[in-house]
Structure formats: C-alpha cells, structure tokens
Amino acid sequence: MTKLTVLATGGTIAGIAGSAIAHDYRSGEIGIEDYLEKVGGLGLEAELSGTQIANIDSADIGPAVWQALHAAAMAALSDPACDGIIVTHGTDTLEETAFLLDLTLPGNKPVVVVGAMRPADAVGYDGLRNFANAVRVASDPDAAGRGVLVVMGDRVFGARDVYKVRTRGTEAFRGFPRESVGLVTPASLEWFGAPWRSGTDAAFAWSDDLPEVVILYAHAGLDAAAVSRQLVEGTRGIVVAGVGEGNMPESVRQELARLAARGICVVRASRADEGLVDREPEDATNGFVAARALNPQKARILLQLLIASGESDPAAIQRAFDGR
Ligand code: ASP
C-alpha cells in the first residue's frame, strides 16, 4: 500500500458553512484527523497520515506558514516510510504556495497540492473528489518527475502553469502556457507526455528570509509618484503587473529605470489573463527583466528566491525567468 503524508493548511477544502446551501462559510474548520476519518470511507488505496501545518484561509498564508510547510515536506521527502505528499490548501493563494514548493523541494517523490471550491458540508462538495484524485496522482511514482502538481476539477496542472481563473464554480483553475499535464479521476490517471524534470535537486535552497518584493498594478492614469508610494523600507524588487505585454506609462517606466539603476530588480509581467511577456529592446538599457509566462504573483516568488540566493544581475535573472 502506498504511504502518503497529508500536510493540511486549511482553506475551503476544510471549510464549514453550517448549512448545505449557504453561500458564506468559514475556511479551515476541519482538523486533519477528522478529515482523514472523513476520507477513510472512500476506500482509497493508500495509507494516509496527516500533519496540521495551519488551519486558515489561504489569504493569510505567508512566509511563516511556508516555512513550516517546507520543513514538514522536507522531512517527509527524506522519510523512507513516505511515498508521496499531499498538501491541502485554500484555493485563493494555492498557485503561489505550489510554485514556491516547486522551486524549493527536491523532485524525488510526488508532491500534490489540492483544494476545493465548496465547503465540506455544502451540496456538491468537490473536496472529496479532488482529494481522491490527489491520492491517485501522489501514488504514481511517475508524478515525481513533474515537479509539484496541482489537482483540481479532474485535471492535473504543473505548478508553474496553474492559476485561479474564477471566484466561483468547481472549474476554477487553468494552466498557461500548458493548459494541463494530465487527466485524473479517482480510478484513472492519464499523463500528457513524459516527465520533464531532470534530476531530483531543488532549484533553490530554502530561505527563511525572503526579501521585500512589491507588485505594482498598472492602469490607465498611473503616474510615477505611485511607484514611490508603494516602495517600503528595504524593497529589493518590483514586479509590474503591466497593461498588455508588460507595458506601463512612460513616466512610470522612467522612474522604474532609475530604480533599476540603483539596484532594485524590476520585472515586467502582465495584468492580462495568459499574459506572456517577452523582452523588448529597451529592457537592456532600462535594466528590466521580462516575466515570460509567469503571472505577477508567481514572478514575485521567483524574484524573491533569486534575490535571496544572492542574484541581482538582470541578465542572470532573465535567464531564470526564461527557464522551465
Ligand atoms: N478563501 C478560501 C481560501 O483560499 C477559498 C478556497 O479555499 O477555495 O482559503
């Protein structure tokens, strides 16, 4: 029997409304022991053990929870009695946690992040099916060569690709540039293509001290003064959620170029859905980096890890954004 470690952080998958039809509910109400008892009736072909890392709404997830989650995941990955990990998580910031783990965990065993869009006592609760699907994926040794995976709505997504696209409904996630990397049901799993991750080493060492990186949301009428209003003491990087292909008003561009010349890393991403941002000729003179297919919140995480690892050269940072 496959042995899986479940690291629980809360979210709607562990949420309770107190009614099958209510709209409002509280995230992170069911503890991991009760949750494992709940899924015990599904007849899943895996031995599950659980650890409660947190039990909160994922809007409140941040460095402290990430640190505890990463440490628990590292312990499980080096435990011969563990074959794979499932992380239960709120869907609102699931993509950020999944991408952070993808960049900082070794790839020796499957790691799957899963959530739900409806609380556990709602009619049509999707959490049980998503969880059963996650067990199916985490039990497949082939999953390990694909980095951290996200399972939602019968689909498997790569952590780098996945993002939340809807505030309601069970089909709330999409992947870009790869739509999804597999299809799953509690009884079947089909991968699209071969594993892509070579070697098992983590791309980045874990850092307890992630630097301050802000996201600047561009819009019509944004002026240069907004840049300095957003900077806090010790800001090391700025990700622009640009209009279109990472664009911004000219005065903002000039202000950011001044900051880049002073050593602040500036990454151009897009506020658009499916916002692929390629380099433009002025990036070299401005000292900017293009986020490629990463959305602003994921670009922020990659930039934090790069800065924490001592990287500040825009050309080297660009190479990291270009890489898969
Ligand atoms: N607000 C919830 C959370 O992210 C939403 C969810 O889990 O679906 O924790």
Coordinates of C-alpha atoms and ligand atoms in Angstrom, one line a residue:
M1 CA 0.0 0.0 0.0
T2 CA 1.3 3.5 -0.9
K3 CA 2.1 5.6 2.1
L4 CA 1.2 9.3 1.7
T5 CA 1.7 12.2 4.1
V6 CA -1.0 14.8 4.1
L7 CA 0.1 18.3 5.2
A8 CA -3.0 20.3 5.9
T9 CA -3.1 24.1 5.8
G10 CA -6.9 24.9 5.8
G11 CA -8.9 26.5 3.1
T12 CA -12.4 25.7 1.8
I13 CA -11.5 22.0 1.5
A14 CA -11.6 22.1 5.3
G15 CA -14.3 24.7 5.4
I16 CA -17.8 24.6 7.1
A17 CA -20.9 26.5 6.2
G18 CA -23.3 25.1 8.8
S19 CA -25.8 24.5 6.0
A20 CA -25.8 22.6 2.7
I21 CA -27.0 25.7 0.8
A22 CA -25.4 28.7 2.5
H23 CA -23.1 31.0 0.5
D24 CA -21.0 32.1 3.4
Y25 CA -18.7 29.7 5.3
R26 CA -15.6 29.6 7.3
S27 CA -12.3 28.2 5.8
G28 CA -10.1 25.9 7.8
E29 CA -12.6 24.5 10.3
I30 CA -12.0 20.7 10.0
G31 CA -8.8 19.3 11.6
I32 CA -6.7 16.9 9.7
E33 CA -7.5 13.9 11.9
D34 CA -11.3 14.5 11.3
Y35 CA -10.6 15.0 7.6
L36 CA -8.7 11.7 7.3
E37 CA -11.6 10.0 9.1
K38 CA -14.0 11.6 6.5
V39 CA -12.0 10.3 3.5
G40 CA -11.5 6.9 5.3
G41 CA -14.9 5.9 3.9
L42 CA -13.8 6.3 0.3
G43 CA -11.9 3.1 0.0
L44 CA -8.7 4.9 -1.2
E45 CA -5.8 2.6 -1.9
A46 CA -3.3 4.4 0.2
E47 CA -2.2 4.6 3.8
L48 CA -2.7 8.2 4.9
S49 CA -1.0 10.0 7.8
G50 CA -1.6 13.7 8.5
T51 CA 0.0 16.8 10.0
Q52 CA -1.7 20.0 10.7
I53 CA 0.6 22.8 9.5
A54 CA -2.1 25.5 9.8
N55 CA -5.9 25.7 9.6
I56 CA -6.5 29.1 7.9
D57 CA -7.9 30.9 4.9
S58 CA -5.2 30.9 2.3
A59 CA -5.4 34.7 2.1
D60 CA -3.5 34.5 5.4
I61 CA -0.8 32.2 4.1
G62 CA 2.7 33.8 4.1
P63 CA 6.3 33.2 5.0
A64 CA 5.7 31.7 8.4
V65 CA 3.3 29.0 7.2
W66 CA 5.5 28.4 4.1
Q67 CA 8.5 27.8 6.4
A68 CA 6.6 25.3 8.5
L69 CA 5.2 23.6 5.4
H70 CA 8.5 23.4 3.6
A71 CA 10.2 21.9 6.7
A72 CA 7.5 19.3 7.1
A73 CA 7.7 18.5 3.4
M74 CA 11.4 18.1 3.5
A75 CA 11.1 15.7 6.5
A76 CA 8.5 13.6 4.6
L77 CA 10.6 13.5 1.4
S78 CA 13.6 12.1 3.3
D79 CA 11.4 9.6 5.3
P80 CA 11.7 6.1 3.8
A81 CA 8.2 5.4 5.2
C82 CA 6.7 8.2 2.9
D83 CA 6.0 7.6 -0.8
G84 CA 4.5 11.0 -1.6
I85 CA 2.9 14.2 -0.2
I86 CA -0.5 15.8 -0.5
V87 CA -0.8 19.4 0.7
T88 CA -4.4 20.6 1.3
H89 CA -4.7 24.4 0.8
G90 CA -7.2 27.2 0.2
T91 CA -7.6 27.9 -3.5
D92 CA -7.0 31.7 -3.3
T93 CA -3.2 31.6 -3.0
L94 CA -2.7 27.9 -3.9
E95 CA -0.8 28.8 -7.0
E96 CA 1.8 30.7 -5.0
T97 CA 2.4 28.0 -2.5
A98 CA 2.6 25.3 -5.2
F99 CA 5.1 27.3 -7.2
L100 CA 7.2 28.1 -4.1
L101 CA 7.4 24.4 -3.2
D102 CA 8.1 23.5 -6.8
L103 CA 11.2 25.7 -6.8
T104 CA 12.4 24.7 -3.3
L105 CA 11.7 20.9 -2.9
P106 CA 13.7 18.1 -4.4
G107 CA 11.9 16.0 -7.0
N108 CA 12.4 12.6 -5.5
K109 CA 8.8 11.9 -4.6
P110 CA 5.4 13.1 -5.8
V111 CA 4.1 16.3 -4.2
V112 CA 0.5 17.3 -5.0
V113 CA -1.4 20.4 -3.8
V114 CA -5.2 20.2 -3.7
G115 CA -8.1 22.4 -2.6
A116 CA -11.9 22.7 -3.0
M117 CA -14.2 25.4 -4.1
R118 CA -17.1 24.4 -1.9
P119 CA -17.0 23.8 1.9
A120 CA -17.2 20.3 3.2
D121 CA -20.9 20.4 4.3
A122 CA -22.1 22.1 1.0
V123 CA -24.3 20.3 -1.5
G124 CA -21.9 19.2 -4.3
Y125 CA -18.7 19.4 -2.1
D126 CA -15.9 19.0 -4.6
G127 CA -13.2 18.4 -1.9
L128 CA -13.7 14.6 -1.6
R129 CA -13.3 14.0 -5.3
N130 CA -10.4 16.4 -5.6
F131 CA -8.7 14.6 -2.6
A132 CA -9.4 11.2 -4.1
N133 CA -7.8 12.4 -7.3
A134 CA -4.8 13.8 -5.5
V135 CA -4.3 10.4 -3.9
R136 CA -4.3 8.8 -7.3
V137 CA -1.7 11.2 -8.6
A138 CA 0.5 11.2 -5.5
S139 CA 0.5 7.3 -5.6
D140 CA 2.1 7.3 -9.1
P141 CA 5.9 7.3 -8.9
D142 CA 5.9 8.9 -12.4
A143 CA 4.5 12.1 -10.8
A144 CA 7.8 12.8 -9.2
G145 CA 9.4 13.8 -12.4
R146 CA 6.9 16.6 -13.0
G147 CA 7.7 18.9 -10.0
V148 CA 4.9 20.0 -7.7
L149 CA 1.5 19.3 -9.2
V150 CA -1.9 20.8 -8.5
V151 CA -5.1 18.7 -8.8
M152 CA -8.4 20.4 -9.2
G153 CA -11.5 19.5 -11.2
D154 CA -10.3 16.2 -12.6
R155 CA -7.2 17.8 -14.1
V156 CA -3.5 17.8 -13.2
F157 CA -1.6 21.1 -13.6
G158 CA 2.1 21.9 -13.4
A159 CA 2.8 24.4 -10.5
R160 CA 4.5 26.8 -12.9
D161 CA 1.5 26.9 -15.2
V162 CA -1.5 26.8 -12.8
Y163 CA -3.6 29.8 -11.8
K164 CA -7.0 30.5 -10.4
V165 CA -9.3 32.0 -13.0
R166 CA -12.7 32.0 -11.3
T167 CA -14.0 33.1 -7.9
R168 CA -16.9 30.5 -8.0
G169 CA -17.6 27.1 -9.5
T170 CA -15.6 24.0 -9.4
E171 CA -13.7 24.5 -12.7
A172 CA -11.8 27.4 -11.2
F173 CA -8.2 26.7 -12.4
R174 CA -6.4 26.8 -15.7
G175 CA -2.8 26.4 -16.8
F176 CA -0.7 28.6 -19.0
P177 CA 1.3 28.0 -21.2
R178 CA 0.5 24.3 -20.7
E179 CA -3.2 24.0 -20.1
S180 CA -2.9 20.9 -18.0
V181 CA -0.4 18.0 -17.8
G182 CA -2.8 15.1 -17.1
L183 CA -6.4 14.0 -16.6
V184 CA -7.4 12.2 -13.4
T185 CA -10.3 10.5 -11.8
P186 CA -10.3 8.5 -8.5
A187 CA -9.9 5.4 -10.7
S188 CA -7.6 6.5 -13.5
L189 CA -4.7 8.8 -14.4
E190 CA -3.5 9.8 -17.8
W191 CA -0.4 11.9 -18.4
F192 CA 0.1 14.1 -21.4
G193 CA 3.7 13.4 -22.3
A194 CA 6.8 12.3 -20.4
P195 CA 8.1 13.7 -17.1
W196 CA 10.1 16.9 -17.8
R197 CA 12.1 17.4 -14.6
S198 CA 15.6 16.2 -14.9
G199 CA 17.4 15.3 -11.6
T200 CA 16.0 15.5 -8.2
D201 CA 17.7 18.5 -6.7
A202 CA 15.7 21.6 -5.7
A203 CA 16.2 24.6 -7.9
F204 CA 16.7 26.9 -4.9
A205 CA 17.8 26.4 -1.3
W206 CA 15.2 27.3 1.2
S207 CA 15.4 30.8 2.6
D208 CA 13.8 31.9 5.9
D209 CA 14.4 35.5 4.9
L210 CA 12.6 36.3 1.7
P211 CA 13.3 39.8 0.6
E212 CA 10.7 42.5 0.1
V213 CA 9.3 42.5 -3.4
V214 CA 6.2 44.6 -4.3
I215 CA 3.7 44.2 -7.1
L216 CA 2.8 47.5 -8.9
Y217 CA -0.5 47.2 -10.6
A218 CA -0.5 49.3 -13.8
H219 CA -3.6 51.0 -15.1
A220 CA -4.7 54.0 -17.2
G221 CA -3.7 57.1 -15.5
L222 CA -1.0 55.6 -13.2
D223 CA 1.7 58.2 -12.5
A224 CA 5.3 58.0 -11.4
A225 CA 4.5 59.1 -7.9
A226 CA 2.6 55.9 -7.4
V227 CA 5.9 54.0 -7.6
S228 CA 7.5 55.7 -4.6
R229 CA 4.2 55.5 -2.7
Q230 CA 4.4 51.7 -3.0
L231 CA 8.0 51.2 -2.0
V232 CA 8.6 50.2 1.6
E233 CA 11.9 50.3 3.5
G234 CA 14.2 47.7 2.2
T235 CA 12.3 46.9 -1.1
R236 CA 14.6 44.8 -3.2
G237 CA 12.4 44.2 -6.2
I238 CA 9.3 45.4 -8.1
V239 CA 7.1 43.3 -10.3
V240 CA 4.9 45.3 -12.6
A241 CA 1.5 43.9 -13.4
G242 CA 1.7 45.8 -16.6
V243 CA -1.0 46.6 -19.1
G244 CA -0.9 44.3 -22.2
E245 CA 2.5 42.8 -22.8
G246 CA 4.1 44.2 -19.6
N247 CA 3.6 47.9 -20.6
M248 CA 3.2 51.0 -18.4
P249 CA 3.0 54.7 -18.8
E250 CA 6.3 56.3 -19.9
S251 CA 6.8 58.3 -16.7
V252 CA 6.5 55.1 -14.7
R253 CA 8.9 53.3 -17.0
Q254 CA 11.5 56.1 -16.5
E255 CA 11.0 56.0 -12.7
L256 CA 11.5 52.3 -12.6
A257 CA 14.6 52.5 -14.9
R258 CA 16.0 55.0 -12.3
L259 CA 15.3 52.5 -9.5
A260 CA 16.8 49.6 -11.6
A261 CA 20.0 51.6 -12.0
R262 CA 20.1 51.9 -8.2
G263 CA 20.0 48.1 -7.9
I264 CA 16.3 47.3 -7.4
C265 CA 15.3 44.4 -9.6
V266 CA 12.4 45.3 -12.0
V267 CA 10.4 42.5 -13.7
R268 CA 7.7 43.3 -16.3
A269 CA 4.7 40.9 -16.1
S270 CA 1.2 41.4 -17.3
R271 CA -2.2 42.0 -15.7
A272 CA -3.8 40.2 -18.6
D273 CA -5.0 36.6 -18.4
E274 CA -2.5 34.5 -20.3
G275 CA -0.1 37.4 -20.2
L276 CA 3.0 36.2 -22.0
V277 CA 5.6 39.0 -21.8
D278 CA 8.7 38.8 -23.9
R279 CA 11.8 41.0 -23.8
E280 CA 11.6 44.3 -25.6
P281 CA 14.7 46.1 -26.9
E282 CA 14.6 48.8 -24.2
D283 CA 14.8 46.2 -21.4
A284 CA 18.5 46.1 -21.8
T285 CA 19.0 49.8 -21.3
N286 CA 16.4 50.0 -18.6
G287 CA 17.8 47.1 -16.7
F288 CA 14.4 45.3 -16.8
V289 CA 13.5 41.6 -16.9
A290 CA 10.5 40.1 -18.8
A291 CA 8.4 37.7 -16.8
R292 CA 7.7 35.5 -19.8
A293 CA 4.7 33.2 -18.9
L294 CA 4.7 33.9 -15.1
N295 CA 1.9 36.0 -13.7
P296 CA 2.8 38.8 -11.3
Q297 CA 2.3 36.8 -8.1
K298 CA 4.4 33.9 -9.3
A299 CA 7.0 36.3 -10.8
R300 CA 7.3 37.8 -7.3
I301 CA 8.1 34.4 -5.8
L302 CA 10.8 33.6 -8.3
L303 CA 12.3 37.0 -7.9
Q304 CA 12.3 36.7 -4.1
L305 CA 14.1 33.4 -4.3
L306 CA 16.6 34.7 -6.8
I307 CA 17.4 37.7 -4.7
A308 CA 17.6 35.6 -1.5
S309 CA 20.1 33.4 -3.3
G310 CA 22.3 36.4 -3.9
E311 CA 21.4 37.1 -7.5
S312 CA 21.0 40.7 -8.7
D313 CA 22.2 40.7 -12.3
P314 CA 19.3 41.4 -14.6
A315 CA 20.7 39.1 -17.3
A316 CA 21.0 36.2 -14.9
I317 CA 17.5 36.9 -13.5
Q318 CA 16.2 37.0 -17.1
R319 CA 17.7 33.5 -17.7
A320 CA 15.9 32.2 -14.6
F321 CA 12.6 33.6 -15.9
D322 CA 13.3 32.1 -19.4
G323 CA 14.0 28.6 -18.0
R324 CA 11.4 26.0 -17.3
Ligands
ASP1 N1 -10.9 31.7 0.7 C1 -10.7 30.3 0.5 C2 -9.2 30.1 0.8 O1 -8.4 30.3 -0.1 C3 -11.1 29.9 -0.8 C4 -10.9 28.4 -1.1 O2 -10.2 27.7 -0.5 O3 -11.5 28.0 -2.1 O4 -8.8 29.6 1.8

